[in-house]
Structure formats: C-alpha cells, structure tokens
Amino acid sequence: MKMNLRHGSSFDDIICQGIMDLALDDPAITDPETQSSIEHQNRFRLPKLGGRRLIASIDRKDVAFVDYVIAKQHIKYLFVHPKYQRKGIGAKLLNLAQEQIKDAISVNVLCINERAVLWYLGRGFKVSNCWLERFNGGKTAWLKLTRANVTPQSRRPSK
Ligand SMILES: CC(C)(COP(=O)(O)OP(=O)(O)OC[C@H]1O[C@@H](n2cnc3c(N)ncnc32)[C@H](O)[C@@H]1OP(=O)(O)O)[C@@H](O)C(=O)NCCC(=O)NCCS
C-alpha cells in the first residue's frame, strides 16, 4: 500500500466533507439524549479552511485528511475513510501535523466518540479540559486532549 501526501486547500472541501461524513457514520457515535446516530443530525460541516490541510491518498484516491492551525497548535479535523482505517494513516497525518506545528498540540473530541478518545489517549494525549456545549440542539460534552511535543516516547507510550 503506497500512500501519497499532498497539501490541500478549500478546493478539496467536498472531498474532505465526504471523508468526514463516512468516518462519522458510526453507530457507536450517538447522541446520548436522542440515541440517534449523529449521521442524521445537522452536525459537522467543514467551515472555511482557516489553517493548513494535508491529504493522504492511496492509489490516487483521497482517503484521509488533517486540518490544523499552526498558530493555535491545534488539530481541527482528522478523519480517515472507514475502509482505510487501522493502516497507520491517521497516526502518520497526526505526526506530520505535529512536526509542522513543532510544539505541543491539542484536539477537541466529543466525549461520546470513545473510539477516537481512546485512540488519542493511546498516542500520548492527556485530557486538558472538558466542557459542555450546545450542539445539535442538546448539551454535549467535549474533551480537549493535548500532547506534548513529539518524541519517540510520546508518539507511542509503552504499554
Ligand atoms: C480515529 C482515526 C483518525 C484513527 O485513524 P486510523 O488511520 O484508523 O489510525 P491508525 O491506523 O494510525 O491506528 C489505528 C489502529 O490501527 C493499528 N495499526 C496501525 N497500523 C496498522 C497496520 N498496518 N495494520 C493493522 N493495524 C494497524 C494501530 O496499532 C492502531 O491500534 P490502536 O488504536 O488499538 O492503538 C480514524 O479511525 C477516524 O477517522 N475515525 C473516525 C473519525 C473520528 O472519530 N475522528 C476523530 C475526531 S477528531
């Protein structure tokens, strides 16, 4: 499997929105109040790209992207097409974004997205904040996860 990387722009919004929709089409990510898949709600729409974007492709098909803001040391979005998950693509994009940021990074994740929370915790992120926000008409808990600057140890702590 050969992965290619390229810098993306707002011209890639439709592609990235498609990857995001598929990645979030997961019955495990449900709203605790409505128990409906967030797929059916008026949820994430990619806002105007206010930072940088890296896109990963396999066999010329765009399959994953990361949006990040260097000045805020923040990962805005990181999504991998479901068919291409568990191949190391997410970890690669995450580490590349942190290499560009050259410092600690943070990401905001919905508490109910346990799989993603566990994924980040497994890569050296720690919970640095949590809060309630109105989201899709209800109160939703969010976590801010933060990782210190990348070292071989912080990329993948030993179990
Ligand atoms: C969370 C997410 C970004 C992770 O991306 P990914 O590409 O699937 O992640 P990786 O492949 O790097 O790591 C996933 C697992 O695959 C394993 N893996 C890595 N390379 C592998 C390979 N070549 N073969 C098999 N497994 C592999 C890793 O060990 C890891 O296991 P772990 O989570 O138990 O530690 C992605 O699954 C996703 O988009 N999820 C849905 C959307 C979401 O929730 N995003 C976060 C909100 S910001």
PDB file of C-alpha atoms and ligand atoms in Angstrom:
ATOM      1  CA  MET A   1       0.000   0.000   0.000  1.00  0.00           C
ATOM      2  CA  LYS A   2       1.656   3.191  -1.176  1.00  0.00           C
ATOM      3  CA  MET A   3       0.432   6.359   0.462  1.00  0.00           C
ATOM      4  CA  ASN A   4       0.921   9.758  -1.132  1.00  0.00           C
ATOM      5  CA  LEU A   5       0.612  13.053   0.686  1.00  0.00           C
ATOM      6  CA  ARG A   6      -0.240  16.468  -0.644  1.00  0.00           C
ATOM      7  CA  HIS A   7      -1.173  19.863   0.702  1.00  0.00           C
ATOM      8  CA  GLY A   8      -4.885  20.523   0.378  1.00  0.00           C
ATOM      9  CA  SER A   9      -6.887  23.719   0.040  1.00  0.00           C
ATOM     10  CA  SER A  10     -10.508  24.822   0.206  1.00  0.00           C
ATOM     11  CA  PHE A  11     -10.887  23.330  -3.296  1.00  0.00           C
ATOM     12  CA  ASP A  12     -10.760  19.956  -1.510  1.00  0.00           C
ATOM     13  CA  ASP A  13     -13.656  20.758   0.836  1.00  0.00           C
ATOM     14  CA  ILE A  14     -16.123  18.464  -0.928  1.00  0.00           C
ATOM     15  CA  ILE A  15     -13.694  15.536  -0.853  1.00  0.00           C
ATOM     16  CA  CYS A  16     -12.858  16.152   2.800  1.00  0.00           C
ATOM     17  CA  GLN A  17     -16.516  16.565   3.746  1.00  0.00           C
ATOM     18  CA  GLY A  18     -17.187  13.175   2.120  1.00  0.00           C
ATOM     19  CA  ILE A  19     -14.376  11.501   4.080  1.00  0.00           C
ATOM     20  CA  MET A  20     -15.627  13.132   7.275  1.00  0.00           C
ATOM     21  CA  ASP A  21     -19.229  12.013   6.697  1.00  0.00           C
ATOM     22  CA  LEU A  22     -18.146   8.409   6.095  1.00  0.00           C
ATOM     23  CA  ALA A  23     -15.770   8.397   9.088  1.00  0.00           C
ATOM     24  CA  LEU A  24     -18.533   9.670  11.372  1.00  0.00           C
ATOM     25  CA  ASP A  25     -21.126   7.224  10.047  1.00  0.00           C
ATOM     26  CA  ASP A  26     -20.590   5.040  13.096  1.00  0.00           C
ATOM     27  CA  PRO A  27     -23.450   3.800  15.282  1.00  0.00           C
ATOM     28  CA  ALA A  28     -21.082   3.975  18.258  1.00  0.00           C
ATOM     29  CA  ILE A  29     -21.122   7.761  17.966  1.00  0.00           C
ATOM     30  CA  THR A  30     -24.602   8.572  19.160  1.00  0.00           C
ATOM     31  CA  ASP A  31     -26.197  11.412  20.943  1.00  0.00           C
ATOM     32  CA  PRO A  32     -26.966  10.176  24.497  1.00  0.00           C
ATOM     33  CA  GLU A  33     -30.218  12.150  24.640  1.00  0.00           C
ATOM     34  CA  THR A  34     -31.740  11.226  21.310  1.00  0.00           C
ATOM     35  CA  GLN A  35     -29.857   7.960  20.790  1.00  0.00           C
ATOM     36  CA  SER A  36     -29.826   8.835  17.124  1.00  0.00           C
ATOM     37  CA  SER A  37     -26.725   8.467  15.042  1.00  0.00           C
ATOM     38  CA  ILE A  38     -25.102  11.844  14.577  1.00  0.00           C
ATOM     39  CA  GLU A  39     -25.195  10.939  10.912  1.00  0.00           C
ATOM     40  CA  HIS A  40     -28.825  12.027  10.919  1.00  0.00           C
ATOM     41  CA  GLN A  41     -28.289  15.298  12.668  1.00  0.00           C
ATOM     42  CA  ASN A  42     -27.243  18.664  11.459  1.00  0.00           C
ATOM     43  CA  ARG A  43     -23.687  18.042  12.540  1.00  0.00           C
ATOM     44  CA  PHE A  44     -20.173  18.850  11.424  1.00  0.00           C
ATOM     45  CA  ARG A  45     -19.904  20.975   8.345  1.00  0.00           C
ATOM     46  CA  LEU A  46     -16.403  21.895   7.366  1.00  0.00           C
ATOM     47  CA  PRO A  47     -16.051  25.616   7.976  1.00  0.00           C
ATOM     48  CA  LYS A  48     -13.868  27.841   5.830  1.00  0.00           C
ATOM     49  CA  LEU A  49     -10.359  26.441   5.902  1.00  0.00           C
ATOM     50  CA  GLY A  50      -8.558  28.709   8.330  1.00  0.00           C
ATOM     51  CA  GLY A  51      -5.340  26.741   8.536  1.00  0.00           C
ATOM     52  CA  ARG A  52      -3.393  24.082   6.746  1.00  0.00           C
ATOM     53  CA  ARG A  53      -4.549  20.803   5.295  1.00  0.00           C
ATOM     54  CA  LEU A  54      -2.737  17.604   4.458  1.00  0.00           C
ATOM     55  CA  ILE A  55      -4.455  14.939   2.383  1.00  0.00           C
ATOM     56  CA  ALA A  56      -3.424  11.296   2.142  1.00  0.00           C
ATOM     57  CA  SER A  57      -4.241   9.240  -0.924  1.00  0.00           C
ATOM     58  CA  ILE A  58      -3.952   5.566  -1.770  1.00  0.00           C
ATOM     59  CA  ASP A  59      -3.924   4.535  -5.433  1.00  0.00           C
ATOM     60  CA  ARG A  60      -4.828   8.133  -6.340  1.00  0.00           C
ATOM     61  CA  LYS A  61      -7.935   8.048  -4.145  1.00  0.00           C
ATOM     62  CA  ASP A  62      -8.062  10.665  -1.373  1.00  0.00           C
ATOM     63  CA  VAL A  63      -8.760   8.716   1.806  1.00  0.00           C
ATOM     64  CA  ALA A  64      -7.824  10.884   4.788  1.00  0.00           C
ATOM     65  CA  PHE A  65      -7.079  14.436   5.791  1.00  0.00           C
ATOM     66  CA  VAL A  66      -5.929  16.554   8.685  1.00  0.00           C
ATOM     67  CA  ASP A  67      -6.748  20.247   9.112  1.00  0.00           C
ATOM     68  CA  TYR A  68      -4.578  22.099  11.610  1.00  0.00           C
ATOM     69  CA  VAL A  69      -3.754  25.620  12.720  1.00  0.00           C
ATOM     70  CA  ILE A  70      -0.108  26.212  13.491  1.00  0.00           C
ATOM     71  CA  ALA A  71      -0.670  29.451  15.442  1.00  0.00           C
ATOM     72  CA  LYS A  72      -3.165  27.714  17.732  1.00  0.00           C
ATOM     73  CA  GLN A  73      -1.179  24.458  17.883  1.00  0.00           C
ATOM     74  CA  HIS A  74      -4.494  22.777  17.199  1.00  0.00           C
ATOM     75  CA  ILE A  75      -5.753  19.865  15.111  1.00  0.00           C
ATOM     76  CA  LYS A  76      -9.150  20.928  13.823  1.00  0.00           C
ATOM     77  CA  TYR A  77     -10.087  17.763  11.965  1.00  0.00           C
ATOM     78  CA  LEU A  78      -8.522  14.382  11.405  1.00  0.00           C
ATOM     79  CA  PHE A  79     -10.544  11.812   9.544  1.00  0.00           C
ATOM     80  CA  VAL A  80      -9.746   8.576   7.757  1.00  0.00           C
ATOM     81  CA  HIS A  81     -12.132   6.865   5.337  1.00  0.00           C
ATOM     82  CA  PRO A  82     -13.503   3.785   7.192  1.00  0.00           C
ATOM     83  CA  LYS A  83     -12.140   1.364   4.567  1.00  0.00           C
ATOM     84  CA  TYR A  84      -8.641   2.709   5.113  1.00  0.00           C
ATOM     85  CA  GLN A  85      -8.605   2.893   8.904  1.00  0.00           C
ATOM     86  CA  ARG A  86      -6.225   0.790  11.029  1.00  0.00           C
ATOM     87  CA  LYS A  87      -3.451   1.069   8.474  1.00  0.00           C
ATOM     88  CA  GLY A  88      -1.421   3.721  10.251  1.00  0.00           C
ATOM     89  CA  ILE A  89      -2.708   6.616   8.092  1.00  0.00           C
ATOM     90  CA  GLY A  90      -4.259   8.554  10.998  1.00  0.00           C
ATOM     91  CA  ALA A  91      -1.088   8.264  13.080  1.00  0.00           C
ATOM     92  CA  LYS A  92       1.030   9.397  10.122  1.00  0.00           C
ATOM     93  CA  LEU A  93      -1.105  12.505   9.472  1.00  0.00           C
ATOM     94  CA  LEU A  94      -1.211  13.327  13.180  1.00  0.00           C
ATOM     95  CA  ASN A  95       2.559  13.160  13.496  1.00  0.00           C
ATOM     96  CA  LEU A  96       3.125  15.163  10.317  1.00  0.00           C
ATOM     97  CA  ALA A  97       0.840  17.926  11.585  1.00  0.00           C
ATOM     98  CA  GLN A  98       2.708  17.985  14.882  1.00  0.00           C
ATOM     99  CA  GLU A  99       6.035  18.145  13.062  1.00  0.00           C
ATOM    100  CA  GLN A 100       4.769  21.253  11.256  1.00  0.00           C
ATOM    101  CA  ILE A 101       3.490  22.791  14.473  1.00  0.00           C
ATOM    102  CA  LYS A 102       6.814  21.974  16.148  1.00  0.00           C
ATOM    103  CA  ASP A 103       5.279  22.129  19.603  1.00  0.00           C
ATOM    104  CA  ALA A 104       2.540  20.657  21.776  1.00  0.00           C
ATOM    105  CA  ILE A 105      -0.786  20.046  20.005  1.00  0.00           C
ATOM    106  CA  SER A 106      -4.415  19.841  21.055  1.00  0.00           C
ATOM    107  CA  VAL A 107      -7.574  18.402  19.557  1.00  0.00           C
ATOM    108  CA  ASN A 108     -11.220  18.609  20.638  1.00  0.00           C
ATOM    109  CA  VAL A 109     -13.175  15.343  20.615  1.00  0.00           C
ATOM    110  CA  LEU A 110     -16.763  14.557  21.552  1.00  0.00           C
ATOM    111  CA  CYS A 111     -16.818  12.510  24.783  1.00  0.00           C
ATOM    112  CA  ILE A 112     -19.215  10.027  23.180  1.00  0.00           C
ATOM    113  CA  ASN A 113     -16.662   9.312  20.469  1.00  0.00           C
ATOM    114  CA  GLU A 114     -14.953   6.839  22.761  1.00  0.00           C
ATOM    115  CA  ARG A 115     -13.007   5.143  19.986  1.00  0.00           C
ATOM    116  CA  ALA A 116     -11.362   8.403  18.963  1.00  0.00           C
ATOM    117  CA  VAL A 117     -10.734   9.408  22.595  1.00  0.00           C
ATOM    118  CA  LEU A 118      -9.022   6.046  23.213  1.00  0.00           C
ATOM    119  CA  TRP A 119      -7.039   6.416  20.009  1.00  0.00           C
ATOM    120  CA  TYR A 120      -5.633   9.779  21.095  1.00  0.00           C
ATOM    121  CA  LEU A 121      -5.003   8.605  24.682  1.00  0.00           C
ATOM    122  CA  GLY A 122      -3.065   5.667  23.233  1.00  0.00           C
ATOM    123  CA  ARG A 123      -0.836   8.158  21.449  1.00  0.00           C
ATOM    124  CA  GLY A 124       0.256  10.142  24.457  1.00  0.00           C
ATOM    125  CA  PHE A 125      -2.578  12.690  24.615  1.00  0.00           C
ATOM    126  CA  LYS A 126      -3.919  13.727  28.033  1.00  0.00           C
ATOM    127  CA  VAL A 127      -7.253  15.319  28.861  1.00  0.00           C
ATOM    128  CA  SER A 128      -6.587  19.009  29.426  1.00  0.00           C
ATOM    129  CA  ASN A 129     -10.142  20.333  29.564  1.00  0.00           C
ATOM    130  CA  CYS A 130     -13.773  19.277  29.345  1.00  0.00           C
ATOM    131  CA  TRP A 131     -16.885  21.345  28.848  1.00  0.00           C
ATOM    132  CA  LEU A 132     -20.496  21.307  27.837  1.00  0.00           C
ATOM    133  CA  GLU A 133     -21.585  22.932  24.629  1.00  0.00           C
ATOM    134  CA  ARG A 134     -24.881  23.243  22.868  1.00  0.00           C
ATOM    135  CA  PHE A 135     -24.569  21.012  19.863  1.00  0.00           C
ATOM    136  CA  ASN A 136     -27.329  19.750  17.607  1.00  0.00           C
ATOM    137  CA  GLY A 137     -29.925  21.175  19.955  1.00  0.00           C
ATOM    138  CA  GLY A 138     -28.682  19.469  23.108  1.00  0.00           C
ATOM    139  CA  LYS A 139     -25.915  19.695  25.652  1.00  0.00           C
ATOM    140  CA  THR A 140     -22.885  17.714  24.593  1.00  0.00           C
ATOM    141  CA  ALA A 141     -19.689  17.022  26.486  1.00  0.00           C
ATOM    142  CA  TRP A 142     -16.385  17.725  24.788  1.00  0.00           C
ATOM    143  CA  LEU A 143     -12.833  16.889  25.746  1.00  0.00           C
ATOM    144  CA  LYS A 144      -9.736  18.835  24.875  1.00  0.00           C
ATOM    145  CA  LEU A 145      -6.823  16.425  24.514  1.00  0.00           C
ATOM    146  CA  THR A 146      -3.264  17.706  24.498  1.00  0.00           C
ATOM    147  CA  ARG A 147       0.060  16.092  23.642  1.00  0.00           C
ATOM    148  CA  ALA A 148       3.477  17.487  24.433  1.00  0.00           C
ATOM    149  CA  ASN A 149       5.962  17.909  21.617  1.00  0.00           C
ATOM    150  CA  VAL A 150       6.551  14.665  19.759  1.00  0.00           C
ATOM    151  CA  THR A 151       9.297  12.394  20.948  1.00  0.00           C
ATOM    152  CA  PRO A 152       9.576   8.702  20.105  1.00  0.00           C
ATOM    153  CA  GLN A 153       8.194   8.005  23.611  1.00  0.00           C
ATOM    154  CA  SER A 154       5.211  10.353  23.362  1.00  0.00           C
ATOM    155  CA  ARG A 155       4.215   9.033  19.948  1.00  0.00           C
ATOM    156  CA  ARG A 156       3.510   5.600  21.299  1.00  0.00           C
ATOM    157  CA  PRO A 157       3.923   5.127  25.054  1.00  0.00           C
ATOM    158  CA  SER A 158       4.903   1.626  26.069  1.00  0.00           C
ATOM    159  CA  LYS A 159       2.029  -0.401  27.497  1.00  0.00           C
TER     160      LYS A 159
HETATM  161  C1  LIG B   1      -9.512   7.980  14.848  1.00  0.00           C
HETATM  162  C2  LIG B   1      -8.875   7.869  13.449  1.00  0.00           C
HETATM  163  C3  LIG B   1      -8.472   9.272  12.999  1.00  0.00           C
HETATM  164  C4  LIG B   1      -7.658   6.956  13.509  1.00  0.00           C
HETATM  165  O1  LIG B   1      -7.086   6.828  12.203  1.00  0.00           O
HETATM  166  P1  LIG B   1      -6.510   5.407  11.698  1.00  0.00           P
HETATM  167  O2  LIG B   1      -5.830   5.617  10.412  1.00  0.00           O
HETATM  168  O3  LIG B   1      -7.625   4.411  11.729  1.00  0.00           O
HETATM  169  O4  LIG B   1      -5.467   5.117  12.868  1.00  0.00           O
HETATM  170  P2  LIG B   1      -4.164   4.185  12.813  1.00  0.00           P
HETATM  171  O5  LIG B   1      -4.269   3.177  11.739  1.00  0.00           O
HETATM  172  O6  LIG B   1      -2.991   5.079  12.803  1.00  0.00           O
HETATM  173  O7  LIG B   1      -4.274   3.483  14.201  1.00  0.00           O
HETATM  174  C5  LIG B   1      -5.424   2.631  14.452  1.00  0.00           C
HETATM  175  C6  LIG B   1      -5.041   1.282  14.931  1.00  0.00           C
HETATM  176  O8  LIG B   1      -4.524   0.545  13.845  1.00  0.00           O
HETATM  177  C7  LIG B   1      -3.334  -0.098  14.265  1.00  0.00           C
HETATM  178  N1  LIG B   1      -2.492  -0.155  13.083  1.00  0.00           N
HETATM  179  C8  LIG B   1      -1.619   0.767  12.654  1.00  0.00           C
HETATM  180  N2  LIG B   1      -1.029   0.349  11.517  1.00  0.00           N
HETATM  181  C9  LIG B   1      -1.567  -0.865  11.239  1.00  0.00           C
HETATM  182  C10 LIG B   1      -1.385  -1.790  10.190  1.00  0.00           C
HETATM  183  N3  LIG B   1      -0.502  -1.560   9.194  1.00  0.00           N
HETATM  184  N4  LIG B   1      -2.153  -2.901  10.187  1.00  0.00           N
HETATM  185  C11 LIG B   1      -3.060  -3.113  11.169  1.00  0.00           C
HETATM  186  N5  LIG B   1      -3.272  -2.275  12.194  1.00  0.00           N
HETATM  187  C12 LIG B   1      -2.522  -1.172  12.222  1.00  0.00           C
HETATM  188  C13 LIG B   1      -2.754   0.763  15.312  1.00  0.00           C
HETATM  189  O9  LIG B   1      -1.972  -0.001  16.203  1.00  0.00           O
HETATM  190  C14 LIG B   1      -3.992   1.294  15.992  1.00  0.00           C
HETATM  191  O10 LIG B   1      -4.424   0.442  17.018  1.00  0.00           O
HETATM  192  P3  LIG B   1      -4.895   1.038  18.429  1.00  0.00           P
HETATM  193  O11 LIG B   1      -5.870   2.138  18.138  1.00  0.00           O
HETATM  194  O12 LIG B   1      -5.508  -0.121  19.092  1.00  0.00           O
HETATM  195  O13 LIG B   1      -3.667   1.560  19.088  1.00  0.00           O
HETATM  196  C15 LIG B   1      -9.844   7.255  12.417  1.00  0.00           C
HETATM  197  O14 LIG B   1     -10.162   5.950  12.855  1.00  0.00           O
HETATM  198  C16 LIG B   1     -11.094   8.033  12.192  1.00  0.00           C
HETATM  199  O15 LIG B   1     -11.147   8.856  11.288  1.00  0.00           O
HETATM  200  N6  LIG B   1     -12.124   7.728  12.995  1.00  0.00           N
HETATM  201  C17 LIG B   1     -13.440   8.285  12.845  1.00  0.00           C
HETATM  202  C18 LIG B   1     -13.477   9.754  12.990  1.00  0.00           C
HETATM  203  C19 LIG B   1     -13.060  10.269  14.300  1.00  0.00           C
HETATM  204  O16 LIG B   1     -13.603   9.832  15.291  1.00  0.00           O
HETATM  205  N7  LIG B   1     -12.091  11.209  14.276  1.00  0.00           N
HETATM  206  C20 LIG B   1     -11.610  11.873  15.434  1.00  0.00           C
HETATM  207  C21 LIG B   1     -12.415  13.091  15.732  1.00  0.00           C
HETATM  208  S1  LIG B   1     -11.332  14.497  15.699  1.00  0.00           S
END
